Coordinates of N, CA and C in Angstrom, one line a residue:
M213 N 0.7 -1.5 -0.3 CA 0.0 -0.2 0.0 C 1.0 1.1 0.1
L214 N 1.0 1.5 -0.5 CA 1.7 3.3 -1.5 C 0.6 4.4 -0.5
L215 N 1.8 4.9 0.3 CA 1.8 6.0 0.9 C 1.9 7.6 1.0
S216 N 0.7 8.5 0.3 CA 0.7 9.9 -0.1 C 2.0 10.5 0.6
A217 N 1.3 12.3 -0.6 CA 2.8 13.0 0.1 C 2.1 13.1 1.5
S218 N 0.9 13.3 1.7 CA 0.1 14.1 3.3 C 0.3 13.2 4.5
D219 N 0.1 11.8 3.8 CA 0.4 11.3 4.8 C 2.1 11.2 5.7
I220 N 3.1 11.6 4.9 CA 4.0 11.2 6.0 C 4.2 12.6 6.6
V221 N 5.2 11.9 8.3 CA 5.0 12.4 8.8 C 6.2 13.7 9.5
T222 N 6.6 14.7 9.0 CA 8.0 15.4 9.4 C 7.9 16.1 11.2
P223 N 8.9 15.5 10.8 CA 10.0 15.8 12.5 C 9.9 16.8 13.1
A224 N 9.5 16.5 14.2 CA 9.4 18.4 15.0 C 10.5 19.4 14.8
P225 N 10.6 20.2 14.9 CA 11.7 20.5 14.9 C 12.5 20.9 17.1
F226 N 12.2 20.1 18.1 CA 11.9 19.8 18.5 C 13.5 18.8 18.7
C227 N 12.7 17.3 18.1 CA 13.8 16.8 17.6 C 15.2 17.1 17.1
R228 N 15.0 18.1 15.8 CA 16.5 18.3 15.6 C 17.3 19.1 16.0
V229 N 16.9 20.0 17.0 CA 17.8 20.4 17.7 C 18.2 19.8 19.4
S230 N 17.7 18.2 19.6 CA 18.1 17.5 20.4 C 19.4 16.6 20.0
R231 N 19.3 16.6 19.0 CA 20.0 15.5 18.3 C 21.4 16.2 17.7
Q232 N 21.1 17.7 17.0 CA 22.4 18.1 17.7 C 23.3 18.7 18.2
T233 N 22.3 19.0 19.7 CA 22.9 19.5 20.5 C 23.8 18.0 21.2
S234 N 22.8 16.7 21.0 CA 24.1 15.3 21.6 C 25.0 15.4 20.8
R235 N 25.0 15.6 19.3 CA 26.3 15.3 18.6 C 27.5 16.0 19.4
H236 N 27.1 17.7 18.8 CA 27.7 17.9 19.8 C 28.7 17.5 21.2
H237 N 27.9 17.5 21.8 CA 28.3 16.7 23.1 C 29.7 15.5 22.9
L238 N 28.9 14.5 22.5 CA 29.1 13.7 21.9 C 31.5 14.2 21.0
H239 N 30.8 14.9 20.5 CA 32.1 15.5 20.1 C 33.7 16.0 21.1
K240 N 32.8 16.6 22.0 CA 33.1 17.1 22.5 C 34.0 16.2 23.3
K241 N 33.0 14.9 23.7 CA 33.5 14.4 25.2 C 34.6 13.0 24.0
A242 N 34.7 13.4 23.1 CA 35.4 12.7 22.1 C 36.5 13.2 22.1
I243 N 37.1 14.4 21.8 CA 37.6 15.3 21.9 C 38.8 15.3 23.3
I244 N 38.0 15.1 24.8 CA 38.5 15.2 25.4 C 39.2 13.5 25.9
I245 N 38.5 12.6 25.7 CA 39.3 11.2 25.5 C 40.2 10.7 24.8
Q246 N 40.8 11.9 24.2 CA 42.0 11.4 22.6 C 43.0 12.7 23.5
K247 N 42.8 13.9 23.9 CA 43.5 14.7 24.8 C 44.4 13.7 25.8
I248 N 43.1 13.5 27.0 CA 43.8 12.8 28.2 C 44.9 11.2 27.2
W249 N 43.7 10.7 26.9 CA 44.9 9.3 26.3 C 45.6 10.0 25.6
R250 N 46.1 11.0 24.6 CA 47.4 11.6 23.9 C 48.4 12.2 25.3
G251 N 47.5 13.0 26.1 CA 49.2 13.2 26.8 C 49.5 12.0 27.9
F252 N 48.6 11.2 28.4 CA 48.9 9.4 29.2 C 49.7 8.8 28.1
T253 N 49.9 8.7 27.0 CA 50.7 8.5 26.2 C 52.6 9.2 26.2
A254 N 51.6 10.6 25.8 CA 53.0 11.3 25.8 C 53.7 11.3 27.5
R255 N 53.2 11.6 28.2 CA 54.1 11.2 29.6 C 54.9 10.3 29.8
A256 N 53.8 8.9 29.3 CA 54.6 7.4 29.2 C 56.4 7.2 28.4
R257 N 55.9 8.0 26.9 CA 57.3 8.1 26.6 C 58.5 9.4 26.7
V258 N 57.5 10.2 27.6 CA 59.3 11.0 28.2 C 59.6 10.5 29.7
R259 N 58.5 9.7 29.9 CA 59.0 9.1 31.3 C 60.0 7.9 30.7
Q260 N 60.0 6.8 29.8 CA 61.0 6.3 29.0 C 62.5 6.8 28.3
M261 N 61.9 7.9 28.0 CA 63.4 8.3 27.7 C 64.2 9.5 28.4
V262 N 63.4 9.6 29.8 CA 64.1 10.3 31.2 C 64.6 8.9 31.5
K263 N 63.7 7.7 31.8 CA 64.4 6.7 32.4 C 65.7 6.1 31.2
A264 N 66.0 6.4 29.8 CA 66.9 5.7 29.3 C 68.1 7.4 29.3
A265 N 67.3 8.4 29.2 CA 68.5 9.2 29.2 C 69.5 9.2 30.9
Y266 N 68.9 8.8 31.8 CA 68.9 8.8 33.1 C 70.4 7.5 32.9
F267 N 70.1 6.5 32.5 CA 70.7 5.2 32.6 C 72.1 5.1 31.1
I268 N 71.9 6.3 30.2 CA 73.4 6.1 29.5 C 74.1 7.2 29.8
M269 N 73.3 8.7 31.0 CA 74.3 8.9 32.2 C 75.1 8.2 32.6
K270 N 74.3 7.5 34.2 CA 74.9 6.1 34.8 C 75.9 5.8 34.2
M271 N 75.6 5.1 33.4 CA 76.4 4.6 32.6 C 78.2 4.6 31.9
N272 N 77.5 6.2 31.1 CA 78.2 7.2 31.1 C 79.4 7.1 31.9
F273 N 78.9 8.0 33.9 CA 79.8 8.1 34.8 C 81.2 7.0 35.0
Y274 N 79.5 6.1 35.5 CA 80.2 4.5 35.5 C 81.6 4.2 34.6
E275 N 81.4 4.2 33.5 CA 82.5 3.9 32.6 C 83.6 5.5 33.0
E276 N 83.7 6.0 33.0 CA 84.3 7.4 33.5 C 85.4 6.7 34.5
M277 N 84.1 6.1 35.8 CA 84.8 5.9 37.3 C 85.9 4.7 37.2
A278 N 85.1 3.8 36.0 CA 86.0 2.4 35.4 C 86.9 2.6 34.9
V279 N 87.2 3.8 34.2 CA 89.0 4.0 33.1 C 89.5 4.7 33.9
R280 N 89.3 5.2 35.1 CA 90.4 6.5 36.4 C 90.6 5.6 37.1
I281 N 90.0 4.1 37.9 CA 90.0 3.1 38.5 C 91.3 2.4 37.5
Q282 N 90.9 1.9 37.0 CA 92.1 1.0 35.8 C 93.1 1.9 35.5
Q283 N 93.3 3.6 35.3 CA 94.2 4.0 35.0 C 95.3 4.8 35.7
R284 N 94.8 4.0 37.7 CA 95.4 4.3 38.2 C 95.8 2.6 39.1
W285 N 95.6 1.7 38.3 CA 96.0 0.8 38.9 C 96.9 -0.1 38.2
R286 N 96.7 0.1 36.9 CA 97.8 0.0 35.9 C 98.8 1.1 35.9
G287 N 98.6 2.1 36.3 CA 99.7 2.6 36.8 C 101.1 2.5 37.8
F288 N 100.7 1.8 39.5 CA 100.6 1.1 40.0 C 101.0 0.0 39.7
Y289 N 100.6 -0.6 39.1 CA 101.3 -2.6 38.7 C 102.6 -2.1 37.9
A290 N 102.1 -1.2 36.9 CA 104.2 -0.9 35.5 C 104.9 -0.2 36.6
R291 N 104.7 0.9 38.3 CA 105.7 1.8 38.0 C 106.1 1.1 39.5
K292 N 105.4 -0.5 40.2 CA 105.5 -1.6 41.1 C 106.6 -3.0 40.4
H293 N 105.6 -2.8 39.6 CA 106.8 -4.4 39.4 C 107.4 -4.6 37.5
I294 N 106.8 -3.6 36.3 CA 106.9 -3.5 35.5 C 108.2 -2.6 35.0
H295 N 108.2 -1.1 35.5 CA 109.1 0.1 35.2 C 109.3 0.5 36.7
D296 N 109.8 -0.6 37.8 CA 110.0 0.1 38.9 C 111.4 1.1 39.0
F297 N 111.2 2.1 39.8 CA 111.8 3.0 39.8 C 113.4 3.4 40.3
Y298 N 112.9 2.1 41.3 CA 115.1 1.8 42.0 C 114.8 1.0 41.0
A299 N 114.5 -0.3 40.5 CA 115.3 -1.2 39.7 C 115.6 -0.4 38.4
R300 N 114.5 0.5 37.9 CA 115.4 1.6 36.6 C 116.4 2.3 37.0
K301 N 117.0 3.3 38.7 CA 117.7 3.3 39.1 C 119.2 2.7 38.9
S302 N 119.0 1.7 40.0 CA 119.8 0.7 39.8 C 120.8 0.5 38.5
Y303 N 119.2 -0.1 38.0 CA 120.4 -0.6 36.3 C 120.7 0.1 35.4
M304 N 120.4 2.1 35.1 CA 120.6 3.5 34.9 C 122.3 3.5 35.9
E305 N 122.6 3.1 36.6 CA 123.6 3.1 37.3 C 124.8 1.7 37.1
G306 N 124.0 1.2 36.9 CA 124.9 -0.2 36.6 C 125.8 0.3 34.7
I307 N 124.6 0.7 34.2 CA 125.2 1.2 32.6 C 126.2 2.2 32.6
I308 N 125.5 3.2 33.2 CA 127.5 4.3 34.0 C 128.4 3.7 34.0
K309 N 128.0 2.9 35.5 CA 129.8 1.8 35.2 C 130.2 1.9 33.9
K310 N 128.7 0.2 33.5 CA 129.8 0.2 32.6 C 130.6 0.6 31.4
N311 N 129.7 2.0 31.1 CA 130.4 2.7 30.2 C 131.5 3.4 30.4
N312 N 131.8 3.6 31.7 CA 132.9 4.4 32.1 C 134.4 2.9 32.2
F313 N 133.7 2.0 32.3 CA 134.9 0.9 32.6 C 135.1 1.1 31.0
V314 N 134.2 1.0 30.2 CA 134.4 0.2 28.3 C 135.3 1.5 28.2
R315 N 135.0 3.1 28.4 CA 135.8 3.9 27.8 C 137.0 4.1 28.9
E316 N 137.3 3.5 29.8 CA 138.4 3.8 30.1 C 139.5 2.6 29.1
E317 N 138.7 1.3 29.0 CA 139.6 0.4 28.4 C 139.4 1.1 26.6
L318 N 138.7 1.5 26.2 CA 139.0 2.0 25.6 C 140.6 3.1 24.8
D319 N 140.3 4.0 26.2 CA 141.3 4.9 26.4 C 142.7 4.4 26.4
E320 N 142.5 2.7 27.1 CA 144.0 2.2 26.6 C 144.3 1.9 25.6
I321 N 143.5 1.3 25.2 CA 143.8 1.2 23.9 C 144.2 1.8 23.5
C322 N 143.8 2.7 23.0 CA 144.1 3.8 22.3 C 145.4 4.8 22.2
Y323 N 146.2 4.7 24.1 CA 146.8 5.0 23.8 C 148.1 4.2 23.5
L324 N 147.7 2.2 24.2 CA 148.6 1.5 23.9 C 148.5 1.5 22.2
Q325 N 147.7 1.7 21.2 CA 148.1 1.6 19.4 C 149.5 2.9 19.4
K326 N 148.6 4.4 20.2 CA 149.6 4.9 19.8 C 150.9 5.3 20.1
K327 N 151.4 4.7 21.7 CA 152.5 3.9 21.7 C 153.2 3.7 20.5
E328 N 152.5 2.5 20.3 CA 153.1 1.3 19.5 C 153.4 2.5 18.1
R329 N 152.2 2.6 16.9 CA 152.3 3.4 16.3 C 153.7 4.5 16.2
E330 N 153.5 5.2 17.6 CA 154.8 6.7 17.7 C 156.2 4.8 18.0
S331 N 156.1 4.0 19.0 CA 157.7 2.9 18.4 C 158.0 2.7 17.1
L332 N 156.7 2.4 16.1 CA 157.3 2.0 14.9 C 157.7 2.8 14.0
K333 N 156.8 4.2 14.2 CA 157.4 5.3 13.4 C 159.4 5.5 14.5
M334 N 159.3 4.8 15.6 CA 161.0 5.7 15.9 C 162.0 4.9 15.4
I335 N 161.5 3.0 15.3 CA 161.9 2.0 14.6 C 162.6 2.5 13.5
K336 N 161.2 3.0 12.8 CA 161.7 2.4 11.0 C 163.0 4.3 10.7
E337 N 162.3 4.8 11.7 CA 163.3 6.3 11.7 C 164.8 6.2 12.3
Q338 N 164.7 5.4 13.2 CA 166.2 4.6 13.2 C 166.8 4.0 12.1
T339 N 166.1 2.9 12.1 CA 166.4 2.0 10.6 C 167.5 2.8 9.2
A340 N 165.7 3.8 9.4 CA 167.1 4.6 7.8 C 167.8 5.6 8.0
K341 N 168.2 5.8 9.4 CA 169.4 6.5 9.8 C 170.3 5.6 10.3
V342 N 170.3 4.7 10.6 CA 171.3 3.5 10.6 C 172.2 3.1 8.9
Y343 N 171.1 2.8 8.2 CA 170.7 3.0 6.5 C 172.2 3.5 5.9
Q344 N 171.1 5.0 6.1 CA 172.2 6.1 5.2 C 173.5 6.4 6.7
A345 N 174.0 5.7 7.6 CA 175.2 5.7 8.4 C 176.2 4.6 8.1
H346 N 175.7 4.0 6.9 CA 176.5 2.6 6.4 C 176.6 3.2 5.2
R347 N 175.4 3.8 4.3 CA 176.1 4.6 3.1 C 176.9 5.6 3.8
L348 N 176.6 6.0 4.8 CA 177.2 7.5 5.0 C 179.0 6.8 5.4
H349 N 179.6 5.8 6.2 CA 180.3 6.0 6.5 C 182.2 6.4 6.7
Y350 N 181.8 6.8 5.3 CA 183.0 6.6 4.6 C 183.8 8.2 5.3
L351 N 182.1 9.2 5.9 CA 182.1 10.1 6.5 C 182.8 10.4 8.1
L352 N 183.3 8.7 8.2 CA 183.3 9.0 10.0 C 184.5 9.8 10.3
S353 N 184.8 11.1 11.3 CA 186.1 11.7 11.6 C 187.4 10.8 12.0
T354 N 188.4 10.9 11.8 CA 189.7 10.0 12.3 C 190.3 11.4 13.1
K355 N 191.8 10.5 13.2 CA 192.0 11.5 14.9 C 193.2 12.8 13.3
Q356 N 193.5 12.5 12.6 CA 193.9 13.2 11.7 C 192.7 14.8 10.7
C357 N 191.7 13.5 10.2 CA 191.0 15.0 10.0 C 190.0 14.7 10.2
P358 N 189.2 16.0 10.7 CA 187.5 15.8 11.2 C 187.1 15.3 10.4
G359 N 185.8 14.7 10.8 CA 184.6 14.5 9.5 C 183.9 15.6 9.1
V360 N 182.9 15.5 8.2 CA 182.1 16.1 7.9 C 180.9 16.1 9.4
F361 N 180.5 15.5 10.0 CA 179.6 15.7 10.7 C 180.5 16.0 12.2
N362 N 181.6 16.4 12.5 CA 182.1 16.2 13.6 C 183.4 17.3 13.6
S363 N 182.2 18.4 13.2 CA 183.4 20.0 13.7 C 183.5 20.7 14.4
P364 N 185.4 21.3 14.6 CA 185.4 21.2 15.5 C 184.7 23.0 16.3
F365 N 183.8 23.2 15.3 CA 183.4 24.4 16.2 C 182.5 24.3 16.7
R366 N 182.0 22.7 16.2 CA 180.7 22.4 17.6 C 181.1 22.2 19.2
Q367 N 180.4 22.6 20.3 CA 180.5 21.9 21.3 C 181.1 20.5 21.5
A368 N 179.7 20.1 20.8 CA 179.5 18.1 20.8 C 179.3 17.4 19.9
P369 N 179.9 16.8 18.9 CA 179.7 15.8 18.1 C 178.3 15.8 17.5
H370 N 177.8 15.8 16.0 CA 176.8 15.3 15.6 C 175.9 14.3 15.4
E371 N 174.5 13.8 15.7 CA 174.4 12.4 16.3 C 174.8 12.3 15.6
M372 N 174.9 12.0 14.3 CA 175.0 10.9 12.9 C 176.8 10.7 13.1
E373 N 177.1 11.5 13.7 CA 178.8 11.0 13.7 C 179.4 9.8 14.5
L374 N 178.2 10.4 15.5 CA 177.8 9.0 17.1 C 177.5 8.0 16.3
L375 N 176.2 7.9 15.5 CA 175.8 6.7 14.7 C 177.2 6.0 13.9
L376 N 177.7 6.7 13.2 CA 178.9 6.8 12.3 C 179.8 5.7 13.5
R377 N 180.5 5.9 14.1 CA 180.8 5.1 15.3 C 180.5 3.7 15.6
Q378 N 179.4 4.0 15.9 CA 178.1 2.5 16.0 C 178.5 1.2 15.4
V379 N 178.4 1.9 13.8 CA 177.7 1.5 12.7 C 179.5 1.0 12.9
K380 N 179.1 -0.1 11.5 CA 180.8 -0.6 11.2 C 180.7 -0.8 9.0
H381 N 181.8 -0.5 8.3 CA 181.6 0.0 7.0 C 181.0 -1.3 6.5
S382 N 180.1 -1.5 5.4 CA 179.9 -2.8 4.8 C 180.0 -2.0 3.3
A383 N 180.4 -2.7 2.6 CA 180.6 -2.6 0.4 C 179.6 -2.9 0.1
P384 N 178.9 -2.3 -1.0 CA 178.6 -2.5 -1.9 C 178.3 -3.6 -2.8
T385 N 177.7 -4.5 -3.0 CA 177.6 -5.8 -3.8 C 177.2 -5.6 -5.0
R386 N 177.2 -4.6 -5.3 CA 177.1 -4.5 -7.1 C 176.8 -2.4 -6.6
L387 N 177.0 -1.9 -8.4 CA 177.1 -0.8 -8.4 C 175.9 -0.1 -8.6
V388 N 175.3 1.0 -8.1 CA 173.8 1.4 -8.0 C 173.8 2.8 -8.9
P389 N 173.0 3.0 -10.4 CA 173.0 4.2 -10.9 C 172.7 5.3 -9.9
K390 N 173.5 6.1 -10.6 CA 173.2 8.0 -10.2 C 172.0 8.5 -10.2
S391 N 171.0 7.8 -11.1 CA 170.0 8.2 -11.2 C 169.0 7.8 -9.7
R392 N 169.3 7.1 -9.2 CA 169.1 5.7 -7.8 C 169.4 6.8 -6.6
V393 N 170.0 7.4 -6.9 CA 171.1 7.5 -5.2 C 170.7 9.4 -5.1
S394 N 170.3 9.7 -4.5 CA 169.2 10.9 -3.8 C 170.8 11.7 -2.9
F395 N 170.4 12.7 -2.8 CA 170.9 13.8 -2.0 C 172.0 13.0 -0.6
L396 N 172.8 12.9 -0.4 CA 173.0 12.7 1.0 C 173.5 11.1 1.2
G397 N 173.6 10.7 0.3 CA 172.9 8.8 0.0 C 172.5 8.8 0.1
I398 N 170.9 9.1 0.2 CA 170.0 8.2 0.5 C 169.1 7.7 -0.6
P399 N 169.4 6.1 -0.6 CA 169.0 5.6 -1.3 C 167.1 5.5 -2.5
D400 N 167.0 5.6 -3.6 CA 166.1 4.9 -4.0 C 165.0 3.8 -3.1
P401 N 163.9 3.8 -2.7 CA 163.5 3.0 -2.4 C 163.3 1.5 -3.4
A402 N 163.3 1.5 -4.5 CA 163.9 0.6 -5.4 C 165.6 -0.2 -5.5
A403 N 166.0 1.2 -5.0 CA 167.7 0.2 -5.0 C 168.0 -0.2 -3.5
C404 N 169.0 -1.4 -3.6 CA 169.0 -2.1 -2.6 C 170.8 -2.6 -2.8
S405 N 172.0 -1.8 -2.5 CA 173.1 -2.0 -2.9 C 173.7 -3.2 -1.9
F406 N 173.6 -2.0 -0.7 CA 174.2 -3.3 0.6 C 173.7 -4.3 1.1
S407 N 174.5 -4.7 1.5 CA 174.3 -6.5 2.2 C 173.9 -6.4 4.1
A408 N 173.8 -5.0 3.8 CA 173.9 -5.0 5.8 C 172.0 -4.9 5.9
P409 N 171.6 -5.6 6.8 CA 170.4 -5.5 6.9 C 169.7 -3.8 7.1
T410 N 168.5 -3.9 6.4 CA 168.2 -2.1 6.6 C 167.4 -2.2 7.8
E411 N 167.3 -3.3 8.7 CA 166.3 -3.2 10.1 C 167.3 -2.2 11.5
S412 N 166.7 -2.8 12.4 CA 167.0 -1.6 13.7 C 168.1 -3.1 14.2
P413 N 169.5 -2.9 14.7 CA 170.1 -4.0 15.2 C 169.9 -4.4 16.4
W414 N 168.8 -3.4 17.1 CA 167.9 -4.0 18.6 C 167.2 -4.7 18.5
I415 N 166.3 -5.1 17.1 CA 165.2 -5.5 16.5 C 165.7 -6.9 16.0
K416 N 164.7 -8.4 17.2 CA 165.3 -9.1 16.9 C 164.3 -9.9 16.0
S417 N 165.3 -9.9 15.0 CA 164.7 -11.0 13.1 C 163.3 -11.7 12.9
T418 N 162.5 -12.0 12.7 CA 162.2 -13.3 12.4 C 162.4 -13.8 11.3
R419 N 163.6 -13.6 10.3 CA 163.8 -14.1 9.3 C 164.2 -15.3 9.6
T420 N 163.7 -16.3 8.8 CA 164.4 -17.5 9.4 C 165.4 -18.3 7.4
C421 N 165.2 -17.6 6.4 CA 166.4 -17.8 5.4 C 166.7 -16.7 4.4
S422 N 167.5 -15.8 4.4 CA 168.1 -14.7 3.3 C 168.2 -14.8 1.9
I423 N 168.4 -14.4 0.6 CA 168.6 -14.5 0.3 C 170.4 -13.9 -0.2
R424 N 171.0 -13.7 0.0 CA 172.9 -13.0 0.3 C 172.8 -14.3 1.2
P425 N 174.2 -14.2 0.4 CA 175.2 -15.6 1.2 C 175.4 -14.5 2.4
A426 N 175.8 -15.6 3.3 CA 176.0 -15.2 5.2 C 177.8 -15.4 4.7
L427 N 178.5 -14.4 5.8 CA 179.0 -13.9 6.1 C 180.2 -15.3 6.6
P428 N 181.9 -14.8 6.7 CA 182.0 -16.2 7.9 C 182.3 -15.3 8.7
P429 N 182.3 -16.2 10.1 CA 182.2 -15.3 11.3 C 183.4 -14.7 11.3
I430 N 183.8 -13.8 12.1 CA 184.8 -13.1 12.4 C 185.7 -13.7 13.8
A431 N 187.4 -13.6 13.4 CA 187.6 -14.2 14.6 C 188.5 -13.8 15.5
S432 N 188.4 -14.9 16.5 CA 188.3 -13.1 17.4 C 189.6 -12.4 17.4
R433 N 190.5 -12.1 18.3 CA 191.1 -11.1 18.6 C 192.7 -11.7 18.7
N434 N 193.1 -12.6 19.6 CA 194.3 -13.6 19.4 C 194.4 -14.1 17.9
H435 N 193.5 -14.7 17.4 CA 193.5 -15.3 15.8 C 193.8 -14.6 14.9
Q436 N 193.4 -13.2 14.7 CA 193.4 -11.7 14.1 C 195.6 -11.9 14.2
V437 N 196.3 -11.4 15.7 CA 197.3 -11.2 16.4 C 198.3 -12.1 15.7
M438 N 197.5 -13.8 15.7 CA 198.7 -14.8 15.2 C 199.1 -14.5 13.9
A439 N 197.8 -14.2 13.0 CA 197.9 -14.5 11.6 C 198.6 -13.7 11.2
V440 N 198.8 -11.8 12.2 CA 199.0 -11.0 11.1 C 200.9 -11.2 11.8
K441 N 201.2 -11.8 12.5 CA 201.8 -11.9 12.9 C 203.1 -13.2 11.8
A442 N 202.3 -13.8 11.6 CA 202.5 -15.7 11.0 C 202.8 -14.8 9.3
R443 N 202.0 -13.5 9.2 CA 202.0 -12.9 7.9 C 203.6 -12.2 7.8
T444 N 203.6 -11.5 8.9 CA 204.6 -10.3 8.9 C 206.5 -11.4 8.8
K445 N 206.3 -12.5 9.4 CA 207.2 -13.3 9.6 C 207.2 -14.2 7.9
S446 N 206.5 -14.3 7.0 CA 207.1 -14.9 5.8 C 207.1 -13.4 5.1
L447 N 206.9 -12.5 5.4 CA 207.8 -11.0 3.9 C 208.7 -11.2 4.9
D448 N 209.6 -11.6 6.0 CA 210.4 -11.1 6.2 C 211.6 -12.3 5.7
V449 N 210.8 -14.0 6.0 CA 211.7 -14.8 5.0 C 212.0 -14.7 3.3
E450 N 211.1 -13.8 3.1 CA 210.6 -14.0 1.5 C 212.1 -12.9 0.9
D451 N 212.6 -11.9 1.7 CA 213.2 -10.8 1.9 C 214.3 -11.3 2.0

């Protein structure tokens, strides 16, 4: 059955107002509920953030204190057992003593080497003087004629004169070219014209063999006198 337009009942104005007020009231209550819930969740979130920040701050403080404790303990342990001050002090004193001892030994070795070099140099110079004295033995002074190194104007004889009196004359085995002889009879290093050794007479030679022939032994004075007497007798007999 169909209803006509006149049959439809329209709502009263009072019902429309009550619906609008109820909807507005519900909207306000929903806003209050949302505000309360959002505040609760925000406070809970902030409370959790504060707890986390406090926990982090506390852990940082504990970590810093632990680092300080470890620093103090490691320093104490290192100074006591690893880098002991008194042990290091005694070690440094031992090093200083050893250094002084080594320095003294090195100074002594240096002094001995210097003395050895000086002695070798002196021996070499004396050997050269002896060799030169062998070469210049003919300049030895006699009773009738003073030599070159024994001038009458000198208060004492020259050193070479004394050396010439000590050495003996040694005849050259072969002639030396003039190009190899320098001033005052000092020979060239390549020249060797005398059989006498060039070493110093007070140095013991370690040579076991010599290229030059050995000279016969010198007879004693009695044998020489007897030989001279026999020679004079033979000359008298021949006359």
